[in-house]
Coordinates of C-alpha atoms and ligand atoms in Angstrom, one line a residue:
X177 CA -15.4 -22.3 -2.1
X178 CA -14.1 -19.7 -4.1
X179 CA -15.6 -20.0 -7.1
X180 CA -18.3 -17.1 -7.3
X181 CA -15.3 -14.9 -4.8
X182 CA -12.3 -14.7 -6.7
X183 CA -9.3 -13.8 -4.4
X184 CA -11.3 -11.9 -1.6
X185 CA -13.8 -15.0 -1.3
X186 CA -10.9 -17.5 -1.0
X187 CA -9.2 -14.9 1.9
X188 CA -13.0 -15.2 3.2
X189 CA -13.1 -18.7 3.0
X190 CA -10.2 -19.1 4.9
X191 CA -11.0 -16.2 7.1
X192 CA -12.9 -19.7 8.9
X193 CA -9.3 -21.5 10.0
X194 CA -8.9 -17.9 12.3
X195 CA -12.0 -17.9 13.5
X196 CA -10.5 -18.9 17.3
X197 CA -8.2 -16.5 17.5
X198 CA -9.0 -13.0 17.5
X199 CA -5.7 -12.1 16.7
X200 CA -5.8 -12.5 13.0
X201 CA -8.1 -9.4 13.0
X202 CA -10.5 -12.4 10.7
X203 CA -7.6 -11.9 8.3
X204 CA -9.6 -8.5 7.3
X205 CA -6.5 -6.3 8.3
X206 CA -3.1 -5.9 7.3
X207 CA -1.7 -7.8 9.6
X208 CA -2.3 -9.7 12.8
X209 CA -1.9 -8.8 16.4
X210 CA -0.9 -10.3 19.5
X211 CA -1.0 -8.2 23.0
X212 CA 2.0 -8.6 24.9
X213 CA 2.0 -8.5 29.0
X214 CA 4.1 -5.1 28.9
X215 CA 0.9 -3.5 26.9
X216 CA 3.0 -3.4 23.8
X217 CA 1.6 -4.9 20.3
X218 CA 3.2 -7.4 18.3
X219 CA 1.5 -6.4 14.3
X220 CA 2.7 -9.3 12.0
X221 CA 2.2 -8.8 8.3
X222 CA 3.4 -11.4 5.5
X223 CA 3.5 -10.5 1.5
X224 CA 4.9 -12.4 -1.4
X225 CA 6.6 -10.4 -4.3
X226 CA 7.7 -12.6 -7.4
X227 CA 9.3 -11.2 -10.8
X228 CA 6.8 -10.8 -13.7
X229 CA 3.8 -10.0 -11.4
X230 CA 5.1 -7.6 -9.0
X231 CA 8.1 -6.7 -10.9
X232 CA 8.7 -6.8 -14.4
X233 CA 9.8 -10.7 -15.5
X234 CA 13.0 -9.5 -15.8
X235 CA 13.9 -7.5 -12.4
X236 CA 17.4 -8.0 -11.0
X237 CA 17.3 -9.6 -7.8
X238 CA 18.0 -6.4 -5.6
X239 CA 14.1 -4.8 -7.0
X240 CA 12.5 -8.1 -6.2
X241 CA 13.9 -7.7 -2.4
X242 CA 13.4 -4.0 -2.3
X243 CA 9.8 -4.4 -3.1
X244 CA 9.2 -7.4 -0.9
X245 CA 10.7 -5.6 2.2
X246 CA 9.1 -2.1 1.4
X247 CA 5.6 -3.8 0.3
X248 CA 5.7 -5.6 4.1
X249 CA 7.2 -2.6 5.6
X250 CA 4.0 -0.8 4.1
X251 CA 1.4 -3.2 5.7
X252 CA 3.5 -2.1 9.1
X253 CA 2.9 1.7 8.7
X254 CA -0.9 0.5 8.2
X255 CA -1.3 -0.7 11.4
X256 CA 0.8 2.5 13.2
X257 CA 3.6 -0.1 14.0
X258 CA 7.3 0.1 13.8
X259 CA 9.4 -2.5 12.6
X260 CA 12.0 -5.2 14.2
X261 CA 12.0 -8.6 12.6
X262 CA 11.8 -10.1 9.5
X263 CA 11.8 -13.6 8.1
X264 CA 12.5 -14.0 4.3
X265 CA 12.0 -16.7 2.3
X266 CA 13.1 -16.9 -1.1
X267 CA 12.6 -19.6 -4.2
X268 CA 15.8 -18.6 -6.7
X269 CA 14.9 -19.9 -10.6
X270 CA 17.5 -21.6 -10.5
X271 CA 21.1 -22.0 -8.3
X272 CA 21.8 -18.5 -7.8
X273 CA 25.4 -17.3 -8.6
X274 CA 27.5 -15.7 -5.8
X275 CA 26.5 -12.2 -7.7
X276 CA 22.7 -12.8 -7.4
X277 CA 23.4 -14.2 -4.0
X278 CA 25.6 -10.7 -2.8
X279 CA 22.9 -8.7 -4.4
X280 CA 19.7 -10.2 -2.4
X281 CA 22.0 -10.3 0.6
X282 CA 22.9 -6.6 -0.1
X283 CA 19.6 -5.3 -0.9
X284 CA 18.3 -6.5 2.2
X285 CA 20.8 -5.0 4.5
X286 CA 20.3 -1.9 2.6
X287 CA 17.0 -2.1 3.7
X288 CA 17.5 -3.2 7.3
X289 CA 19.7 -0.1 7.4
X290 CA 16.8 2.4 5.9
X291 CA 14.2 1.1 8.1
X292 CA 15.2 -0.2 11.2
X293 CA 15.1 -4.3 11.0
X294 CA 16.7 -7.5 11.7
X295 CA 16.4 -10.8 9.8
X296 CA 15.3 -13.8 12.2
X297 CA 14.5 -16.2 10.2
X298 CA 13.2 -17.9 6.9
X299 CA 14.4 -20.5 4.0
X300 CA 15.6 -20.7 0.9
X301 CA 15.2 -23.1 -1.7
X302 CA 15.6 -23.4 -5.6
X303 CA 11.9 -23.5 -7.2
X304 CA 10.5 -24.2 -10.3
X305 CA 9.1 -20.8 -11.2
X306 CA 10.4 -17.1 -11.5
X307 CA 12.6 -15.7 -8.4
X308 CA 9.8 -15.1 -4.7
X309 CA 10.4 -13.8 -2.3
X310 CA 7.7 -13.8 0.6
X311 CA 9.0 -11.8 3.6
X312 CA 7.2 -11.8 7.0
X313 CA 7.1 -8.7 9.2
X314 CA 7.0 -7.8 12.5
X315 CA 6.8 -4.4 14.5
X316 CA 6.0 -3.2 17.9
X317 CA 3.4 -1.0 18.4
X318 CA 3.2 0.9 21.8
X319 CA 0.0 2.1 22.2
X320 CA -3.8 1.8 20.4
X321 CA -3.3 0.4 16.6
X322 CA -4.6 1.7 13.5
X323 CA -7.3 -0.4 12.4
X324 CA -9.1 -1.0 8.8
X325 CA -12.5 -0.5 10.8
X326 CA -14.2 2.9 12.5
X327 CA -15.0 5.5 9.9
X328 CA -18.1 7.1 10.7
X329 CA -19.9 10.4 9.1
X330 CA -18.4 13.9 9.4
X331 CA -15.0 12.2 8.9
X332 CA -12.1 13.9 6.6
X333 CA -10.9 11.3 4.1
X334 CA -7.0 11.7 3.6
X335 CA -4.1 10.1 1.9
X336 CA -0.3 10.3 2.3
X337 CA 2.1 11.2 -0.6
X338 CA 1.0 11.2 -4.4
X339 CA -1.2 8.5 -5.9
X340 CA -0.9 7.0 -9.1
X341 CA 3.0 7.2 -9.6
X342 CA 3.6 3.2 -9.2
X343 CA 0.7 2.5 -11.9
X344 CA 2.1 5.3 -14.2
X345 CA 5.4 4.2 -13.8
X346 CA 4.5 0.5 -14.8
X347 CA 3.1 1.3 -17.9
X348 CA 6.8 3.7 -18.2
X349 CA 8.4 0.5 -17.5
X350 CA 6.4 -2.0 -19.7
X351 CA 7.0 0.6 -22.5
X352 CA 3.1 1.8 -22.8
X353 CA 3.8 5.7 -22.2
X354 CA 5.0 8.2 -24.8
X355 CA 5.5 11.7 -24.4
X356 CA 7.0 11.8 -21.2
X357 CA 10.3 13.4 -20.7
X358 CA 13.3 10.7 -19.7
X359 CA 13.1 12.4 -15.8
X360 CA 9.7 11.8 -15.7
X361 CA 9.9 8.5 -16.8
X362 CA 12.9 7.9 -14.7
X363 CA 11.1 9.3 -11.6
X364 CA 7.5 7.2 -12.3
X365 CA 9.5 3.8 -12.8
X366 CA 11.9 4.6 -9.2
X367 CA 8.1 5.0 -7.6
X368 CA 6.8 2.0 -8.7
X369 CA 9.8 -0.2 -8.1
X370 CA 10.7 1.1 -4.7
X371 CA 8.0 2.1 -3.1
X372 CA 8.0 4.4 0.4
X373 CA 6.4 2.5 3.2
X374 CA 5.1 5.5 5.5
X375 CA 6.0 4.2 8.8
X376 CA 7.1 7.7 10.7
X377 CA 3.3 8.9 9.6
X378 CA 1.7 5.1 10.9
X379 CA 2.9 6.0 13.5
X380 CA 2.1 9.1 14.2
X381 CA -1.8 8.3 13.6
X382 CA -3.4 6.1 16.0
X383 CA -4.7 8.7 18.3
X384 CA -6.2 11.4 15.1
X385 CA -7.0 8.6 13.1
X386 CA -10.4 6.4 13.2
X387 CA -9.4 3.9 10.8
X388 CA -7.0 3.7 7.8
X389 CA -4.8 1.2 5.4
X390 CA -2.0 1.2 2.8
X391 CA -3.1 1.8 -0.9
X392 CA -1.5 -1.3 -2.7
X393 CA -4.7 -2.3 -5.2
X394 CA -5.9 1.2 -5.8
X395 CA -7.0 3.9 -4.0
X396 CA -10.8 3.3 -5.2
X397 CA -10.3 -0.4 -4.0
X398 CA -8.7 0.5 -1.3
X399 CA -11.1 3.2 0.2
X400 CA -13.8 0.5 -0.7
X401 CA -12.1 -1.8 2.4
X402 CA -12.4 1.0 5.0
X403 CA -16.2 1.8 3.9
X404 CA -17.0 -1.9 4.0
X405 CA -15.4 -2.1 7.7
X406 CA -16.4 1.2 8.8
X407 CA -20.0 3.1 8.8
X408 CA -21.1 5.6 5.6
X409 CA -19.7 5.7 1.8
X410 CA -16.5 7.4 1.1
X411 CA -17.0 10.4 -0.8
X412 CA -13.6 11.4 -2.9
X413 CA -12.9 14.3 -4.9
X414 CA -11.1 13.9 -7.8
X415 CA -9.7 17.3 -8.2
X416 CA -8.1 17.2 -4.8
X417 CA -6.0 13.8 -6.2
X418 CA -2.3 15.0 -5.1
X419 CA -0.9 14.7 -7.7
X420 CA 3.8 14.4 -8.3
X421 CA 4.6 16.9 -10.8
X422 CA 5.0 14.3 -13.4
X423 CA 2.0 12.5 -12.8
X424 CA 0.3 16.4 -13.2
X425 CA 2.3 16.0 -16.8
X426 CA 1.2 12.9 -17.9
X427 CA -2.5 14.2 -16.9
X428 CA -2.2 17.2 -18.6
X429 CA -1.9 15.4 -22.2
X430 CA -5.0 13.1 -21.5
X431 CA -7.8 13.7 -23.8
X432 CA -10.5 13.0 -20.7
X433 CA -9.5 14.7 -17.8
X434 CA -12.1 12.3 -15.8
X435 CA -11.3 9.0 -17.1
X436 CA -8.0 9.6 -16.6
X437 CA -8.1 11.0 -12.9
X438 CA -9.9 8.0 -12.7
X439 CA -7.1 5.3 -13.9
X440 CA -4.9 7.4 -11.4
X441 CA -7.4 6.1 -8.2
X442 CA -7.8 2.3 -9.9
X443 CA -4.1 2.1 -10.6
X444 CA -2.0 0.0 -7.7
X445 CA 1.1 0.1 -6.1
X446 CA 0.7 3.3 -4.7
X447 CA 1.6 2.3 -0.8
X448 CA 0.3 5.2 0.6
X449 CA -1.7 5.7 3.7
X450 CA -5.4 6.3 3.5
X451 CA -7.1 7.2 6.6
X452 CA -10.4 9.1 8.1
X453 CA -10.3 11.3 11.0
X454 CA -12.6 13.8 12.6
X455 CA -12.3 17.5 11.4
X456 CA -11.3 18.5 14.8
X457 CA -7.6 16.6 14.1
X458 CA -7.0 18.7 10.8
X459 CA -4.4 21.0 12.3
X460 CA -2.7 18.1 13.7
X461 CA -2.6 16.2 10.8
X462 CA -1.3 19.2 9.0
X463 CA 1.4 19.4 11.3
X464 CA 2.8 15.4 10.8
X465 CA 3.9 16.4 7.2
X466 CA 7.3 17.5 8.3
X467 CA 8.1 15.2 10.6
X468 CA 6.9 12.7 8.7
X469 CA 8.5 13.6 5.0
X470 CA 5.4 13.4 3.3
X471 CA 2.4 15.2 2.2
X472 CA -1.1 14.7 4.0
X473 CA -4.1 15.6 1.6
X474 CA -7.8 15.7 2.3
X475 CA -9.2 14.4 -0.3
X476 CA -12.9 13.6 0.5
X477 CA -15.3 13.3 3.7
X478 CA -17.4 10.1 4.8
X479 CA -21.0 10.8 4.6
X480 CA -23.9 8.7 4.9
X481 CA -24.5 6.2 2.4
X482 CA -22.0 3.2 1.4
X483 CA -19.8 2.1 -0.8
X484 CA -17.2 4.6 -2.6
X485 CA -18.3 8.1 -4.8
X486 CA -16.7 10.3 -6.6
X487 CA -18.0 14.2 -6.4
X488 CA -18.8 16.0 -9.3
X489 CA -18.3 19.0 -11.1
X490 CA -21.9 20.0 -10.5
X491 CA -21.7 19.3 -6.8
X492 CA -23.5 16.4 -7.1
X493 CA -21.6 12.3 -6.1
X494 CA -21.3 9.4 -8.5
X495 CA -21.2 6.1 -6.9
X496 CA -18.2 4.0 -8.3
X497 CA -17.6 -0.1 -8.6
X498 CA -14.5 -0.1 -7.0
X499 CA -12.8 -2.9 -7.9
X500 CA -9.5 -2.8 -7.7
X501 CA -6.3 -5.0 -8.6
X502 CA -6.8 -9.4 -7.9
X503 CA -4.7 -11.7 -8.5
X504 CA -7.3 -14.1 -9.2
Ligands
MG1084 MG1 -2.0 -3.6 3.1

């Protein structure tokens, strides 16, 4: 069933087991939603993190959790919801000491402190592989969701934050980068292992935003989902990539400028927001940067067309292949 589809044709494949309830959004969203009678939405989101494929093979404990709880928390802020529950289940390597134990236990409430949730649930048992931990979310959501479909024409294509830090800073961490100084390596490394799910911003965008999504396989992959899902071909422009300052560093010492803007948008981990809107909303948008800690950039429009493009120099659009990271 999978075999021509890789990891999207098995998610399609099993797409058919939630065919009869619309809630699962045909498993095509970042998470799945029931109504409640009040009018409120329950969003439900579930992601795995295990060390040596979402961390490096070594991780302590306490990065494995943070990035399983922030990753989830990310899928959240997707979907404009804001979370309450959590259940965590977690395979250990082998018996955990009582310091691995405190530090998973710690690392959690650190988070449940940062970002408003409870623990409800889950299991725990000792596995035969490298530590998991799969942690499943749920968030209310009080009014109209943000959903991966409904971009349209004459939208503004924007993202949230700085893209290609958590790629960069794998490559820092897996010892593949030279010539960055030890801040700027320090800085890269912090974004890719703790990653900042943009929940006030989710929030904040179900009634400017026509559709958006987090950016964990790449941007380019990423913005491929919402043109799939929505109507016309997203159009980036490199050059308006927002860039941290030590990304801008690491850039500068590239010998091609465009190939390396380029690894940048194919490189994962980013958990940003991506979204379209209508030009009408810029203002507004604008104004959600401070009260949502983050920078907003436009960084492209939706015109006719499909598929994802890159703009050019020249003013002319280069259609891209837009695959981004699979695990299989
Ligand atoms: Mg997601």
């Amino acid at each position: 069933m999978s075999a021509q589809g890789g990891e999207f044709g098995f998610i399609a494949a099993l797409s058919r087991l939630a065919a009869r309830a619309p809630q699962s959004l045909g498993l095509q969203d970042d998470g799945a939603v029931l109504a409640l009678a009040d009018g409120r939405s329950l969003v439900i989101a579930a992601d795995m993190v295990q060390a040596g494929v979402h961390t490096l093979a070594d991780a302590p404990v306490e990065q494995v959790a943070g990035k399983a709880l922030r990753s989830n928390l990310s899928d959240l802020a997707a979907m404009g919801a804001s979370p309450a529950f959590y259940l965590s289940t977690i395979s250990w390597p082998g018996p955990p000491d009582e310091a691995s134990q405190r530090a998973l236990i710690a690392a959690l409430q650190a988070g449940q402190e940062a970002f408003g949730l409870t623990l409800i649930g889950g299991d725990t048992i000792v596995g035969q592989g490298p530590l998991s931990l799969s942690i499943t979310v749920l968030g209310w959501a009080e009014g109209p969701l943000l959903r991966r479909a409904g971009a349209r024409p004459g939208d503004d294509v924007w993202v949230s934050g700085t893209i290609g830090d958590g790629w960069l800073g794998l490559t820092v961490a897996q010892g593949r980068q030279s010539g960055l100084d030890a801040a700027d390596q320090t800085f890269l490394v912090r974004r890719y292992e703790y990653p900042d799910p943009r929940l006030k911003l989710g929030a904040s965008l179900p009634p400017l935003a026509h559709c958006g999504l987090d950016v964990s396989d790449g941007l380019l992959a990423d913005a491929a989902h919402l043109a799939e899902q929505g109507e016309g071909c997203v159009c980036l422009d490199p050059l308006a990539l927002p860039l941290s300052a030590p990304a801008r560093r690491w850039l500068a010492r590239q010998a091609d400028q465009d190939a390396a803007r380029e690894s940048l948008m194919r490189g994962g981990d980013d958990y940003e927001l991506l979204f379209t809107a209508p030009p009408e909303h810029r203002a507004a948008i604008e104004a959600l940067q401070a009260p949502a800690d983050t920078r907003l950039s436009r960084i492209g429009r939706i015109v006719p067309g499909q598929g994802v493009a890159l703009a050019q120099a020249d003013g002319t659009v280069r259609p891209v292949r837009a695959a981004g990271f699979t695990h299989f």
